[in-house]
Amino acid sequence: MSATRFTYLGPEGTFTEAALRTLPEAATRELVPMVSVPAALDSVRNGEAAAALVPIENSVEGGVTSTLDELASGEPLMIYREVLLPIAFALLVRPGTELSDVKTVTGHPVAQPQVRNWLRGNLPDAVWESAASNADGARLVQEGRFDAAFAGEFAAATYGLVPLVTEIHDAENAETRFVLVGRPARPAAPTGADKTSVVLWLGDDHPGALLELLQEFAVRGVNLMLIQSRPTGEGIGNYCFAVDAEGHISDRRVSEALMGLKRTCPQVRFLGSYPRAGVAQGDVRAPRSGTSDGDFMAASDWLTRCLDGRA
């Protein structure tokens, strides 16, 4: 395995590259763009890279399905870090292009819902076609295949373009969450402000099946931050669920919830416990009464005394 190489969803100039460069360790690694999320993650699976940074969730569009599906299938991988990046788009054009010249635009499919209202108000007749990434859209504009691309302003210099309009976003405070993914290993020590990610498969389809799954978290006071269904590919109506939960696998409430799920689900894939981006330990609310590690330990001690006849 190349311990000095990180891959990311490319090409150069993507928001993913910008997010990766916020990590201190990126300064000492070779950063290699890949053509797709599967290609970036496969580079980790086959040992070509130590880790890959890929988008996993957008505050406007929700989960990034290509990443969720890749993490749910194939050789297991683990999430070690997450990065939150504020997202604002620039309309990148070739030098000399005016807004009235723009008849065709491109960008990543996830970008379109974030600029739809701006397009309707400023370029109502422009034809949109999706690109593999926002930076790839900029490359297509450079080649003359489109008039403009929605991408990060920082991508303009890479592709010889100019930002015709900047700070484009329909939703204020839009963010994308990225995850640094590597081969499975021991999770990092808990920080007190952590997140645990898993993928869950239902045992069978019956009334209340999803409720039973969620109750494993609820009765132990584990707050869920994301739950998204994804088709398993085994026919209509067959789904797995990507779940992000507050806490670390070493927290008793989280570990017991996962054990309960392992007893009832045909498959549980652990994707990692890792620090939450932008959240300090002091900002995390205390566990609900009866769900702290101390509460679990006290209950275990009580049960031991009962078994020993000392209750």
XYZ file of C-alpha atoms in Angstrom:
311
model
C 0.000 0.000 0.000
C 1.195 3.496 -0.791
C 1.205 5.268 2.572
C 2.064 8.558 0.904
C -0.832 8.772 -1.567
C -4.358 10.074 -1.064
C -6.889 9.934 -3.871
C -10.005 12.045 -4.313
C -12.920 12.612 -6.670
C -11.327 14.575 -9.490
C -10.286 16.043 -11.739
C -8.230 18.888 -10.276
C -10.296 21.822 -9.097
C -13.195 19.957 -7.473
C -14.716 20.865 -4.130
C -13.426 17.455 -3.004
C -9.855 18.547 -3.665
C -10.502 21.791 -1.779
C -11.865 19.790 1.176
C -8.906 17.399 1.110
C -6.433 20.281 1.236
C -7.963 21.435 4.551
C -6.542 18.305 6.237
C -3.071 18.871 7.745
C -1.835 15.465 6.571
C -2.643 16.350 2.954
C 0.406 18.623 2.870
C 2.694 15.586 3.158
C 0.839 13.280 0.741
C 0.711 12.868 -3.009
C -2.841 13.905 -3.967
C -4.148 11.987 -6.983
C -7.469 12.821 -8.690
C -9.690 9.926 -9.802
C -12.457 9.901 -12.396
C -15.215 8.715 -10.043
C -16.098 7.825 -6.457
C -15.795 4.062 -7.192
C -12.350 4.611 -8.735
C -11.179 6.601 -5.705
C -12.367 3.944 -3.263
C -11.038 1.067 -5.361
C -7.593 2.681 -5.238
C -7.720 2.124 -1.468
C -9.052 -1.413 -1.777
C -6.270 -2.463 -4.153
C -3.493 -0.779 -2.177
C -2.697 2.047 -4.580
C -3.587 4.665 -1.942
C -3.676 4.894 1.821
C -6.980 6.761 1.836
C -9.514 8.498 -0.388
C -11.631 11.585 0.215
C -15.119 11.445 -1.299
C -18.377 13.404 -0.829
C -21.056 11.622 1.187
C -23.759 14.164 2.083
C -25.004 17.535 0.919
C -27.146 19.841 3.049
C -29.463 20.508 0.083
C -29.648 17.144 -1.700
C -28.938 14.720 1.147
C -26.793 11.613 0.768
C -24.440 11.132 -2.179
C -25.753 7.845 -3.506
C -22.612 6.734 -5.345
C -20.593 6.942 -2.134
C -23.251 5.292 0.042
C -23.625 2.414 -2.434
C -19.867 1.885 -2.726
C -19.418 1.790 1.056
C -22.303 -0.680 1.391
C -20.918 -3.133 -1.161
C -17.603 -4.631 -2.150
C -14.596 -5.129 0.073
C -15.190 -3.330 3.395
C -13.711 0.109 4.023
C -13.768 2.437 7.042
C -14.329 6.143 7.573
C -11.617 7.859 9.628
C -12.319 11.583 9.244
C -15.013 13.893 7.973
C -14.720 17.376 6.511
C -17.460 20.005 6.177
C -16.994 22.488 3.356
C -19.232 25.524 2.696
C -20.405 25.403 -0.921
C -20.896 28.385 -3.205
C -20.663 28.181 -6.987
C -19.172 30.440 -9.607
C -20.307 30.532 -13.219
C -17.068 29.831 -15.095
C -16.749 30.855 -18.742
C -14.074 31.316 -21.386
C -12.572 34.829 -21.438
C -14.759 37.274 -23.339
C -18.026 35.425 -22.741
C -20.957 37.565 -21.582
C -24.011 36.312 -19.713
C -26.119 36.782 -22.853
C -23.767 34.376 -24.689
C -24.475 31.474 -22.324
C -26.819 28.986 -23.981
C -25.503 25.732 -22.481
C -24.347 25.060 -18.910
C -22.958 22.056 -17.080
C -21.959 20.853 -13.629
C -22.242 17.874 -11.309
C -25.843 16.596 -10.898
C -25.746 17.485 -7.183
C -24.968 21.104 -8.131
C -28.114 21.637 -10.186
C -30.621 21.742 -7.291
C -28.342 24.229 -5.508
C -28.439 26.735 -8.401
C -31.852 25.990 -9.918
C -33.491 29.226 -8.806
C -30.524 31.305 -9.937
C -30.669 29.635 -13.347
C -34.401 30.260 -13.607
C -33.950 33.930 -12.805
C -30.813 34.643 -14.850
C -30.519 32.021 -17.601
C -34.062 30.682 -18.049
C -33.409 29.387 -21.585
C -30.010 27.804 -20.956
C -29.796 24.036 -21.516
C -28.288 22.021 -18.650
C -26.296 18.815 -19.140
C -24.619 17.018 -16.256
C -20.879 16.382 -15.980
C -18.954 13.789 -13.973
C -17.900 16.547 -11.537
C -17.995 20.320 -11.346
C -14.324 20.495 -12.294
C -14.935 18.170 -15.234
C -17.646 20.606 -16.314
C -15.022 23.368 -16.246
C -12.787 21.235 -18.444
C -15.641 20.770 -20.931
C -16.117 24.539 -21.069
C -12.390 24.945 -21.692
C -12.736 22.514 -24.631
C -15.635 24.530 -26.025
C -18.307 21.878 -25.491
C -20.369 24.100 -23.160
C -20.633 27.845 -22.673
C -20.430 27.830 -18.868
C -19.958 25.556 -15.871
C -20.974 25.787 -12.240
C -17.885 25.026 -10.174
C -15.774 26.404 -7.373
C -14.240 29.786 -8.171
C -10.843 28.284 -7.377
C -11.156 26.006 -10.459
C -11.074 28.926 -12.895
C -7.272 29.292 -13.062
C -6.746 25.548 -13.508
C -8.853 25.498 -16.677
C -8.059 28.919 -18.107
C -11.549 30.248 -17.382
C -12.883 33.344 -15.652
C -15.661 33.604 -13.020
C -18.480 35.530 -14.680
C -20.672 35.426 -11.543
C -19.615 34.309 -8.032
C -21.306 33.330 -4.749
C -24.176 31.498 -6.447
C -26.313 29.365 -4.143
C -30.053 29.014 -3.721
C -29.715 27.881 -0.093
C -27.783 29.954 2.428
C -25.120 28.112 4.413
C -25.071 25.143 2.013
C -22.431 22.573 2.983
C -21.105 19.287 1.680
C -19.731 16.614 3.982
C -16.739 14.613 2.805
C -15.233 11.489 4.390
C -11.677 10.182 4.434
C -11.895 6.449 3.813
C -9.217 3.796 4.371
C -8.815 0.066 4.938
C -10.474 -1.381 8.073
C -8.464 -1.020 11.276
C -8.987 -0.232 14.945
C -11.112 2.933 15.315
C -9.430 6.020 16.701
C -9.898 6.691 20.406
C -13.118 8.521 21.306
C -12.951 12.309 21.504
C -16.285 12.947 23.211
C -17.663 14.431 19.978
C -17.882 11.439 17.676
C -20.068 9.842 15.056
C -20.584 6.161 14.201
C -21.651 5.039 10.722
C -23.146 1.672 9.782
C -25.135 0.046 6.980
C -28.029 -2.188 8.040
C -30.050 -4.811 6.185
C -33.576 -5.797 7.283
C -34.155 -9.460 8.023
C -37.550 -9.651 6.347
C -40.278 -7.330 5.188
C -43.035 -7.113 7.792
C -45.003 -4.322 9.502
C -42.781 -2.519 11.980
C -39.488 -3.949 10.636
C -37.857 -0.539 10.315
C -39.297 0.549 13.668
C -37.673 -2.457 15.336
C -34.344 -1.432 13.855
C -34.694 2.164 15.049
C -35.765 1.091 18.528
C -32.361 -0.486 19.108
C -31.005 3.065 19.051
C -33.957 4.801 20.698
C -34.193 2.682 23.851
C -30.499 3.295 24.536
C -30.663 7.041 23.970
C -28.590 7.059 20.765
C -29.460 10.012 18.538
C -29.506 9.385 14.788
C -28.049 12.057 12.539
C -28.773 10.421 9.177
C -30.789 7.475 7.927
C -31.139 6.849 4.219
C -32.514 3.853 2.371
C -30.664 2.449 -0.629
C -31.795 -0.376 -2.945
C -29.827 -3.598 -2.522
C -30.113 -4.521 -6.197
C -32.006 -7.689 -5.288
C -35.383 -6.542 -6.600
C -37.999 -3.856 -6.005
C -38.675 -3.298 -2.310
C -35.325 -4.619 -1.051
C -33.391 -1.920 0.799
C -30.500 -1.417 3.129
C -30.127 1.626 5.374
C -27.135 3.910 5.827
C -27.153 5.269 9.392
C -25.067 7.896 11.184
C -25.414 7.892 14.965
C -24.041 10.210 17.632
C -21.336 8.641 19.742
C -18.418 6.220 19.483
C -18.512 2.435 19.241
C -16.723 2.308 22.599
C -19.656 4.152 24.251
C -21.803 1.558 25.990
C -25.069 2.887 24.587
C -23.692 2.707 21.036
C -21.993 -0.681 21.383
C -25.103 -2.277 22.913
C -27.280 -0.815 20.146
C -24.952 -2.323 17.546
C -24.998 -5.682 19.314
C -28.800 -5.586 19.318
C -28.801 -4.863 15.589
C -26.310 -7.653 14.928
C -28.663 -10.091 16.654
C -31.648 -9.107 14.501
C -30.245 -7.950 11.141
C -28.897 -10.449 8.606
C -26.024 -8.082 7.899
C -24.499 -5.093 9.671
C -21.536 -3.284 8.105
C -19.547 -1.097 10.502
C -18.180 1.935 8.623
C -16.292 3.510 11.489
C -16.370 5.782 14.526
C -14.655 9.122 13.957
C -14.598 12.736 15.200
C -17.484 14.959 14.138
C -16.319 17.871 12.019
C -16.805 21.324 13.484
C -18.061 20.062 16.865
C -16.091 20.398 20.092
C -16.561 18.068 23.047
C -18.139 20.860 25.081
C -20.790 21.377 22.411
C -22.130 17.809 22.666
C -25.197 17.391 24.828
C -24.929 14.993 27.741
C -26.447 11.515 27.320
C -30.060 11.174 28.363
C -30.528 10.046 31.954
C -30.002 6.299 32.195
C -27.878 6.003 29.025
C -24.392 7.130 30.090
C -21.528 4.662 30.422
C -21.806 5.036 34.184
C -25.492 4.097 34.089
C -24.750 0.977 32.031
C -21.937 -0.025 34.404
C -24.150 0.465 37.443
C -26.871 -1.710 35.899
C -24.289 -4.404 35.084
C -22.950 -4.337 38.644
C -26.510 -4.647 39.998
C -27.143 -7.689 37.808
C -23.919 -9.298 39.034
C -25.008 -8.794 42.626
C -28.364 -10.394 41.813
C -26.667 -13.430 40.326
C -24.400 -13.665 43.362
C -27.302 -13.394 45.790
C -26.194 -9.965 47.013
C -29.040 -7.847 45.626
